[in-house]
Amino acid sequence: MTVFTARRSAAVLRDSARKPTPEELREVPWLDRLTDAERERALEALVVGEAEPGDYICRIGRPVTYWFGLVDGLLKMSNDESQGPAITFTGVAPGGWFGEGTVLKHEQYRYNIQALRRSRVAGLPVATFDWLVDHSLGFNRFVMLQLNERLGQFIAAREIDRLNSPDLRVARNLAALFHPLLSPSVGGSLRITQQELAYLVGLSRQRTNEALSTLERLGWIRVEYGGVKVLDLQALRSGQIDAPSLG
């Protein structure tokens, strides 16, 4: 089942989406900020579906229909390659909700969100999002915090683009995926392949692997089977690497 992709109509989306399970609801970080009445309203509207690798959850120029959250999997936010060089703005890790700025303004998407692997995506319809903004203080606080953290994330992304060190680019991108507020379900370990990380960073798989080895030698991360464990998040965010270690 493939839902929440730009290639499917709203009618198909409604027909194929399902209600979230209790386990999936526990991964929605803003539900516990709602009153009982607000939570009931949200639960009536929330849906979950599967996106296959390569599927678009959001696509440039399409009207906003849902506020999205990633239950499980890995997504990337990028520009339209047909308009110039491919640029990946950020990755979206489990627990992350995204697109609130577009939903608030009821605009068309200015970026693509694409699944890097099979992913479970939750969606809150725009009408319910608007209702919660109008009625829920707790929801408003969550959305404002999201917007503030997202702004900081994109400022950091601009700085990452200017880094000449591939090792630091990998470090900063990893730090973004482990953001405790924007990716609350990740914890200390993230399931990600070297190829997936290479897509997000914009480096070759070989160079990404070299950077991971460097970061592991520094004691910032530990490379595990099928993923990465962070040992020093602050170092990933702001640490420096001496030139000789860059290889």
PDB file of C-alpha atoms in Angstrom:
ATOM      1  CA  MET A   1       0.000   0.000   0.000  1.00  0.00           C
ATOM      2  CA  THR A   2       1.437   3.361  -1.026  1.00  0.00           C
ATOM      3  CA  VAL A   3      -0.272   6.435   0.386  1.00  0.00           C
ATOM      4  CA  PHE A   4       0.681  10.008   1.101  1.00  0.00           C
ATOM      5  CA  THR A   5       2.527  10.282  -2.200  1.00  0.00           C
ATOM      6  CA  ALA A   6       2.148  13.122  -4.646  1.00  0.00           C
ATOM      7  CA  ARG A   7       1.112  10.622  -7.296  1.00  0.00           C
ATOM      8  CA  ARG A   8      -2.107   9.677  -5.499  1.00  0.00           C
ATOM      9  CA  SER A   9      -5.272  11.713  -5.375  1.00  0.00           C
ATOM     10  CA  ALA A  10      -6.955  12.814  -2.167  1.00  0.00           C
ATOM     11  CA  ALA A  11      -9.774  10.325  -2.821  1.00  0.00           C
ATOM     12  CA  VAL A  12      -7.375   7.391  -3.111  1.00  0.00           C
ATOM     13  CA  LEU A  13      -5.593   8.602  -0.008  1.00  0.00           C
ATOM     14  CA  ARG A  14      -8.786   8.565   2.002  1.00  0.00           C
ATOM     15  CA  ASP A  15      -9.694   5.105   0.706  1.00  0.00           C
ATOM     16  CA  SER A  16      -6.334   3.466   1.360  1.00  0.00           C
ATOM     17  CA  ALA A  17      -5.138   5.125   4.564  1.00  0.00           C
ATOM     18  CA  ARG A  18      -5.765   3.400   7.903  1.00  0.00           C
ATOM     19  CA  LYS A  19      -6.154   4.446  11.503  1.00  0.00           C
ATOM     20  CA  PRO A  20      -2.955   4.403  13.576  1.00  0.00           C
ATOM     21  CA  THR A  21      -2.346   1.593  16.035  1.00  0.00           C
ATOM     22  CA  PRO A  22      -1.907   2.312  19.765  1.00  0.00           C
ATOM     23  CA  GLU A  23       1.839   1.709  19.343  1.00  0.00           C
ATOM     24  CA  GLU A  24       2.005   4.252  16.508  1.00  0.00           C
ATOM     25  CA  LEU A  25       0.043   6.801  18.533  1.00  0.00           C
ATOM     26  CA  ARG A  26       2.648   6.564  21.270  1.00  0.00           C
ATOM     27  CA  GLU A  27       5.180   7.856  18.727  1.00  0.00           C
ATOM     28  CA  VAL A  28       3.203  11.076  18.101  1.00  0.00           C
ATOM     29  CA  PRO A  29       4.995  13.604  20.357  1.00  0.00           C
ATOM     30  CA  TRP A  30       2.307  16.317  20.459  1.00  0.00           C
ATOM     31  CA  LEU A  31      -0.694  14.205  21.487  1.00  0.00           C
ATOM     32  CA  ASP A  32       0.127  14.362  25.193  1.00  0.00           C
ATOM     33  CA  ARG A  33       0.010  18.171  25.031  1.00  0.00           C
ATOM     34  CA  LEU A  34      -3.712  18.136  24.195  1.00  0.00           C
ATOM     35  CA  THR A  35      -6.734  18.168  26.458  1.00  0.00           C
ATOM     36  CA  ASP A  36      -9.040  15.141  26.355  1.00  0.00           C
ATOM     37  CA  ALA A  37     -11.440  16.878  23.945  1.00  0.00           C
ATOM     38  CA  GLU A  38      -8.610  18.064  21.692  1.00  0.00           C
ATOM     39  CA  ARG A  39      -7.010  14.643  21.702  1.00  0.00           C
ATOM     40  CA  GLU A  40     -10.293  13.008  20.726  1.00  0.00           C
ATOM     41  CA  ARG A  41     -10.611  15.410  17.794  1.00  0.00           C
ATOM     42  CA  ALA A  42      -7.073  14.627  16.659  1.00  0.00           C
ATOM     43  CA  LEU A  43      -7.496  10.859  16.991  1.00  0.00           C
ATOM     44  CA  GLU A  44     -10.590  10.958  14.798  1.00  0.00           C
ATOM     45  CA  ALA A  45      -8.597  12.572  11.997  1.00  0.00           C
ATOM     46  CA  LEU A  46      -5.129  10.984  12.192  1.00  0.00           C
ATOM     47  CA  VAL A  47      -4.281   8.403   9.538  1.00  0.00           C
ATOM     48  CA  VAL A  48      -1.188   6.343   8.712  1.00  0.00           C
ATOM     49  CA  GLY A  49       0.064   4.871   5.451  1.00  0.00           C
ATOM     50  CA  GLU A  50       3.092   3.314   3.800  1.00  0.00           C
ATOM     51  CA  ALA A  51       5.475   5.052   1.409  1.00  0.00           C
ATOM     52  CA  GLU A  52       7.774   2.945  -0.745  1.00  0.00           C
ATOM     53  CA  PRO A  53      11.377   3.983  -1.502  1.00  0.00           C
ATOM     54  CA  GLY A  54      11.340   6.855  -3.971  1.00  0.00           C
ATOM     55  CA  ASP A  55       7.751   7.888  -3.228  1.00  0.00           C
ATOM     56  CA  TYR A  56       7.058  11.575  -2.722  1.00  0.00           C
ATOM     57  CA  ILE A  57       5.191  12.505   0.430  1.00  0.00           C
ATOM     58  CA  CYS A  58       5.279  16.211  -0.530  1.00  0.00           C
ATOM     59  CA  ARG A  59       6.123  17.627  -3.938  1.00  0.00           C
ATOM     60  CA  ILE A  60       6.964  21.132  -5.075  1.00  0.00           C
ATOM     61  CA  GLY A  61       3.933  23.009  -6.388  1.00  0.00           C
ATOM     62  CA  ARG A  62       1.319  20.674  -4.919  1.00  0.00           C
ATOM     63  CA  PRO A  63      -1.296  22.063  -2.504  1.00  0.00           C
ATOM     64  CA  VAL A  64      -0.952  21.158   1.164  1.00  0.00           C
ATOM     65  CA  THR A  65      -3.430  18.541   2.390  1.00  0.00           C
ATOM     66  CA  TYR A  66      -1.848  17.115   5.562  1.00  0.00           C
ATOM     67  CA  TRP A  67       0.591  17.903   8.302  1.00  0.00           C
ATOM     68  CA  PHE A  68       2.932  14.930   8.185  1.00  0.00           C
ATOM     69  CA  GLY A  69       4.928  12.962  10.718  1.00  0.00           C
ATOM     70  CA  LEU A  70       7.327  10.069  10.262  1.00  0.00           C
ATOM     71  CA  VAL A  71       6.441   7.025  12.360  1.00  0.00           C
ATOM     72  CA  ASP A  72       9.167   4.776  10.994  1.00  0.00           C
ATOM     73  CA  GLY A  73      11.646   4.946   8.120  1.00  0.00           C
ATOM     74  CA  LEU A  74      13.750   7.758   6.664  1.00  0.00           C
ATOM     75  CA  LEU A  75      12.868  10.744   4.460  1.00  0.00           C
ATOM     76  CA  LYS A  76      14.804  13.516   2.767  1.00  0.00           C
ATOM     77  CA  MET A  77      13.797  17.106   2.058  1.00  0.00           C
ATOM     78  CA  SER A  78      15.206  18.474  -1.194  1.00  0.00           C
ATOM     79  CA  ASN A  79      14.773  20.935  -4.042  1.00  0.00           C
ATOM     80  CA  ASP A  80      13.543  20.280  -7.583  1.00  0.00           C
ATOM     81  CA  GLU A  81      16.507  18.900  -9.528  1.00  0.00           C
ATOM     82  CA  SER A  82      14.995  20.109 -12.816  1.00  0.00           C
ATOM     83  CA  GLN A  83      15.564  23.709 -11.691  1.00  0.00           C
ATOM     84  CA  GLY A  84      19.268  23.327 -10.894  1.00  0.00           C
ATOM     85  CA  PRO A  85      21.755  21.213  -8.904  1.00  0.00           C
ATOM     86  CA  ALA A  86      20.221  18.745  -6.482  1.00  0.00           C
ATOM     87  CA  ILE A  87      20.290  20.057  -2.915  1.00  0.00           C
ATOM     88  CA  THR A  88      19.205  18.036   0.107  1.00  0.00           C
ATOM     89  CA  PHE A  89      18.068  20.423   2.828  1.00  0.00           C
ATOM     90  CA  THR A  90      17.739  17.911   5.643  1.00  0.00           C
ATOM     91  CA  GLY A  91      16.706  14.397   6.550  1.00  0.00           C
ATOM     92  CA  VAL A  92      13.617  13.475   8.536  1.00  0.00           C
ATOM     93  CA  ALA A  93      14.084  10.757  11.160  1.00  0.00           C
ATOM     94  CA  PRO A  94      11.410   8.819  13.096  1.00  0.00           C
ATOM     95  CA  GLY A  95       9.276  10.972  15.354  1.00  0.00           C
ATOM     96  CA  GLY A  96       9.769  14.070  13.202  1.00  0.00           C
ATOM     97  CA  TRP A  97       6.793  16.173  12.074  1.00  0.00           C
ATOM     98  CA  PHE A  98       7.275  18.561   9.186  1.00  0.00           C
ATOM     99  CA  GLY A  99       5.569  21.083   6.925  1.00  0.00           C
ATOM    100  CA  GLU A 100       3.823  23.086   9.641  1.00  0.00           C
ATOM    101  CA  GLY A 101       4.863  26.377   8.028  1.00  0.00           C
ATOM    102  CA  THR A 102       3.270  25.391   4.732  1.00  0.00           C
ATOM    103  CA  VAL A 103       0.128  24.186   6.497  1.00  0.00           C
ATOM    104  CA  LEU A 104      -0.200  27.415   8.501  1.00  0.00           C
ATOM    105  CA  LYS A 105       0.004  29.503   5.320  1.00  0.00           C
ATOM    106  CA  HIS A 106      -2.044  27.075   3.192  1.00  0.00           C
ATOM    107  CA  GLU A 107       0.588  27.387   0.494  1.00  0.00           C
ATOM    108  CA  GLN A 108       1.872  25.038  -2.151  1.00  0.00           C
ATOM    109  CA  TYR A 109       4.958  23.033  -1.199  1.00  0.00           C
ATOM    110  CA  ARG A 110       8.305  24.648  -1.973  1.00  0.00           C
ATOM    111  CA  TYR A 111      10.289  21.447  -1.440  1.00  0.00           C
ATOM    112  CA  ASN A 112      10.091  17.723  -2.035  1.00  0.00           C
ATOM    113  CA  ILE A 113       9.881  15.141   0.734  1.00  0.00           C
ATOM    114  CA  GLN A 114      10.874  11.689  -0.524  1.00  0.00           C
ATOM    115  CA  ALA A 115      11.153   8.293   1.137  1.00  0.00           C
ATOM    116  CA  LEU A 116      14.666   6.819   1.161  1.00  0.00           C
ATOM    117  CA  ARG A 117      13.341   3.485   2.392  1.00  0.00           C
ATOM    118  CA  ARG A 118       9.933   1.996   3.078  1.00  0.00           C
ATOM    119  CA  SER A 119       8.423   4.350   5.618  1.00  0.00           C
ATOM    120  CA  ARG A 120       5.281   4.712   7.711  1.00  0.00           C
ATOM    121  CA  VAL A 121       3.946   8.240   7.579  1.00  0.00           C
ATOM    122  CA  ALA A 122       1.186   9.771   9.701  1.00  0.00           C
ATOM    123  CA  GLY A 123      -1.015  12.586   8.448  1.00  0.00           C
ATOM    124  CA  LEU A 124      -3.221  15.123  10.199  1.00  0.00           C
ATOM    125  CA  PRO A 125      -5.660  16.805   7.772  1.00  0.00           C
ATOM    126  CA  VAL A 126      -5.274  20.549   7.315  1.00  0.00           C
ATOM    127  CA  ALA A 127      -8.768  21.227   8.669  1.00  0.00           C
ATOM    128  CA  THR A 128      -7.964  19.463  11.951  1.00  0.00           C
ATOM    129  CA  PHE A 129      -4.574  21.186  12.154  1.00  0.00           C
ATOM    130  CA  ASP A 130      -6.343  24.542  11.760  1.00  0.00           C
ATOM    131  CA  TRP A 131      -8.889  23.631  14.442  1.00  0.00           C
ATOM    132  CA  LEU A 132      -6.156  22.704  16.912  1.00  0.00           C
ATOM    133  CA  VAL A 133      -4.307  25.956  16.200  1.00  0.00           C
ATOM    134  CA  ASP A 134      -7.526  27.851  16.938  1.00  0.00           C
ATOM    135  CA  HIS A 135      -8.430  25.934  20.118  1.00  0.00           C
ATOM    136  CA  SER A 136      -5.375  24.301  21.722  1.00  0.00           C
ATOM    137  CA  LEU A 137      -2.747  26.194  23.704  1.00  0.00           C
ATOM    138  CA  GLY A 138      -0.607  23.057  24.051  1.00  0.00           C
ATOM    139  CA  PHE A 139      -0.705  22.398  20.313  1.00  0.00           C
ATOM    140  CA  ASN A 140       0.258  26.003  19.563  1.00  0.00           C
ATOM    141  CA  ARG A 141       3.248  25.756  21.865  1.00  0.00           C
ATOM    142  CA  PHE A 142       4.393  22.585  20.143  1.00  0.00           C
ATOM    143  CA  VAL A 143       4.050  24.136  16.670  1.00  0.00           C
ATOM    144  CA  MET A 144       5.881  27.316  17.725  1.00  0.00           C
ATOM    145  CA  LEU A 145       8.706  25.227  19.174  1.00  0.00           C
ATOM    146  CA  GLN A 146       8.854  23.230  15.939  1.00  0.00           C
ATOM    147  CA  LEU A 147       9.076  26.405  13.860  1.00  0.00           C
ATOM    148  CA  ASN A 148      11.819  27.830  16.053  1.00  0.00           C
ATOM    149  CA  GLU A 149      13.879  24.639  15.987  1.00  0.00           C
ATOM    150  CA  ARG A 150      13.331  24.270  12.241  1.00  0.00           C
ATOM    151  CA  LEU A 151      14.659  27.785  11.676  1.00  0.00           C
ATOM    152  CA  GLY A 152      17.794  26.911  13.601  1.00  0.00           C
ATOM    153  CA  GLN A 153      18.090  23.686  11.618  1.00  0.00           C
ATOM    154  CA  PHE A 154      17.982  25.492   8.274  1.00  0.00           C
ATOM    155  CA  ILE A 155      20.489  28.097   9.404  1.00  0.00           C
ATOM    156  CA  ALA A 156      22.787  25.234  10.357  1.00  0.00           C
ATOM    157  CA  ALA A 157      22.141  23.596   6.987  1.00  0.00           C
ATOM    158  CA  ARG A 158      23.378  26.726   5.224  1.00  0.00           C
ATOM    159  CA  GLU A 159      26.544  26.594   7.305  1.00  0.00           C
ATOM    160  CA  ILE A 160      26.997  22.904   6.498  1.00  0.00           C
ATOM    161  CA  ASP A 161      26.871  23.678   2.759  1.00  0.00           C
ATOM    162  CA  ARG A 162      29.894  25.935   3.194  1.00  0.00           C
ATOM    163  CA  LEU A 163      32.031  23.411   5.051  1.00  0.00           C
ATOM    164  CA  ASN A 164      35.081  22.237   3.150  1.00  0.00           C
ATOM    165  CA  SER A 165      35.518  19.220   5.404  1.00  0.00           C
ATOM    166  CA  PRO A 166      33.500  16.158   4.318  1.00  0.00           C
ATOM    167  CA  ASP A 167      33.990  14.689   7.796  1.00  0.00           C
ATOM    168  CA  LEU A 168      32.363  17.701   9.433  1.00  0.00           C
ATOM    169  CA  ARG A 169      29.553  17.684   6.875  1.00  0.00           C
ATOM    170  CA  VAL A 170      28.745  14.112   7.858  1.00  0.00           C
ATOM    171  CA  ALA A 171      29.014  15.020  11.540  1.00  0.00           C
ATOM    172  CA  ARG A 172      26.644  17.983  11.274  1.00  0.00           C
ATOM    173  CA  ASN A 173      24.123  16.043   9.209  1.00  0.00           C
ATOM    174  CA  LEU A 174      24.155  13.222  11.744  1.00  0.00           C
ATOM    175  CA  ALA A 175      23.606  15.732  14.529  1.00  0.00           C
ATOM    176  CA  ALA A 176      20.515  17.042  12.721  1.00  0.00           C
ATOM    177  CA  LEU A 177      19.064  13.526  12.503  1.00  0.00           C
ATOM    178  CA  PHE A 178      19.550  13.095  16.248  1.00  0.00           C
ATOM    179  CA  HIS A 179      17.841  16.368  17.177  1.00  0.00           C
ATOM    180  CA  PRO A 180      15.998  15.557  20.430  1.00  0.00           C
ATOM    181  CA  LEU A 181      13.013  17.817  19.637  1.00  0.00           C
ATOM    182  CA  LEU A 182      12.668  17.424  15.871  1.00  0.00           C
ATOM    183  CA  SER A 183      13.379  13.665  15.931  1.00  0.00           C
ATOM    184  CA  PRO A 184      12.232  12.577  19.406  1.00  0.00           C
ATOM    185  CA  SER A 185      11.879   8.877  18.562  1.00  0.00           C
ATOM    186  CA  VAL A 186      15.493   8.384  17.511  1.00  0.00           C
ATOM    187  CA  GLY A 187      17.117   8.325  20.948  1.00  0.00           C
ATOM    188  CA  GLY A 188      20.798   7.447  20.856  1.00  0.00           C
ATOM    189  CA  SER A 189      20.795   5.104  17.865  1.00  0.00           C
ATOM    190  CA  LEU A 190      19.520   5.490  14.319  1.00  0.00           C
ATOM    191  CA  ARG A 191      18.996   2.783  11.740  1.00  0.00           C
ATOM    192  CA  ILE A 192      20.595   4.202   8.600  1.00  0.00           C
ATOM    193  CA  THR A 193      22.800   2.741   5.877  1.00  0.00           C
ATOM    194  CA  GLN A 194      25.933   4.380   4.549  1.00  0.00           C
ATOM    195  CA  GLN A 195      24.216   4.844   1.190  1.00  0.00           C
ATOM    196  CA  GLU A 196      21.210   6.575   2.787  1.00  0.00           C
ATOM    197  CA  LEU A 197      23.513   8.888   4.726  1.00  0.00           C
ATOM    198  CA  ALA A 198      25.465   9.598   1.540  1.00  0.00           C
ATOM    199  CA  TYR A 199      22.217  10.680  -0.176  1.00  0.00           C
ATOM    200  CA  LEU A 200      21.482  13.088   2.671  1.00  0.00           C
ATOM    201  CA  VAL A 201      24.987  14.543   2.878  1.00  0.00           C
ATOM    202  CA  GLY A 202      25.621  14.750  -0.858  1.00  0.00           C
ATOM    203  CA  LEU A 203      28.820  12.707  -0.809  1.00  0.00           C
ATOM    204  CA  SER A 204      29.811   9.394  -2.346  1.00  0.00           C
ATOM    205  CA  ARG A 205      29.209   6.261  -0.316  1.00  0.00           C
ATOM    206  CA  GLN A 206      32.967   5.672  -0.100  1.00  0.00           C
ATOM    207  CA  ARG A 207      33.686   9.186   1.203  1.00  0.00           C
ATOM    208  CA  THR A 208      30.805   8.936   3.662  1.00  0.00           C
ATOM    209  CA  ASN A 209      32.244   5.665   4.961  1.00  0.00           C
ATOM    210  CA  GLU A 210      35.646   7.331   5.428  1.00  0.00           C
ATOM    211  CA  ALA A 211      34.022  10.168   7.357  1.00  0.00           C
ATOM    212  CA  LEU A 212      32.183   7.714   9.617  1.00  0.00           C
ATOM    213  CA  SER A 213      35.491   5.989  10.345  1.00  0.00           C
ATOM    214  CA  THR A 214      37.027   9.329  11.289  1.00  0.00           C
ATOM    215  CA  LEU A 215      34.142  10.226  13.591  1.00  0.00           C
ATOM    216  CA  GLU A 216      34.328   6.795  15.194  1.00  0.00           C
ATOM    217  CA  ARG A 217      38.063   7.179  15.851  1.00  0.00           C
ATOM    218  CA  LEU A 218      37.344  10.511  17.523  1.00  0.00           C
ATOM    219  CA  GLY A 219      34.849   8.807  19.820  1.00  0.00           C
ATOM    220  CA  TRP A 220      31.877  10.844  18.575  1.00  0.00           C
ATOM    221  CA  ILE A 221      29.913   7.873  17.206  1.00  0.00           C
ATOM    222  CA  ARG A 222      29.972   4.100  17.029  1.00  0.00           C
ATOM    223  CA  VAL A 223      29.131   2.461  13.715  1.00  0.00           C
ATOM    224  CA  GLU A 224      26.824  -0.485  14.320  1.00  0.00           C
ATOM    225  CA  TYR A 225      25.305  -3.076  12.032  1.00  0.00           C
ATOM    226  CA  GLY A 226      22.734  -1.192   9.972  1.00  0.00           C
ATOM    227  CA  GLY A 227      23.076   2.070  11.857  1.00  0.00           C
ATOM    228  CA  VAL A 228      24.933   4.602  13.972  1.00  0.00           C
ATOM    229  CA  LYS A 229      25.041   5.210  17.723  1.00  0.00           C
ATOM    230  CA  VAL A 230      25.891   8.718  18.927  1.00  0.00           C
ATOM    231  CA  LEU A 231      28.408   8.930  21.763  1.00  0.00           C
ATOM    232  CA  ASP A 232      28.964  12.716  21.790  1.00  0.00           C
ATOM    233  CA  LEU A 233      26.125  14.734  20.240  1.00  0.00           C
ATOM    234  CA  GLN A 234      27.658  18.070  21.191  1.00  0.00           C
ATOM    235  CA  ALA A 235      30.853  17.189  19.341  1.00  0.00           C
ATOM    236  CA  LEU A 236      28.849  16.284  16.240  1.00  0.00           C
ATOM    237  CA  ARG A 237      27.111  19.651  16.433  1.00  0.00           C
ATOM    238  CA  SER A 238      30.057  21.938  17.045  1.00  0.00           C
ATOM    239  CA  GLY A 239      33.287  19.953  17.325  1.00  0.00           C
ATOM    240  CA  GLN A 240      36.236  20.622  15.055  1.00  0.00           C
ATOM    241  CA  ILE A 241      38.550  18.153  13.333  1.00  0.00           C
ATOM    242  CA  ASP A 242      42.235  18.806  12.843  1.00  0.00           C
ATOM    243  CA  ALA A 243      43.279  18.956   9.204  1.00  0.00           C
ATOM    244  CA  PRO A 244      45.625  15.932   9.375  1.00  0.00           C
ATOM    245  CA  SER A 245      42.706  13.668  10.330  1.00  0.00           C
ATOM    246  CA  LEU A 246      40.769  14.500   7.189  1.00  0.00           C
ATOM    247  CA  GLY A 247      42.819  12.199   5.081  1.00  0.00           C
TER     248      GLY A 247
END
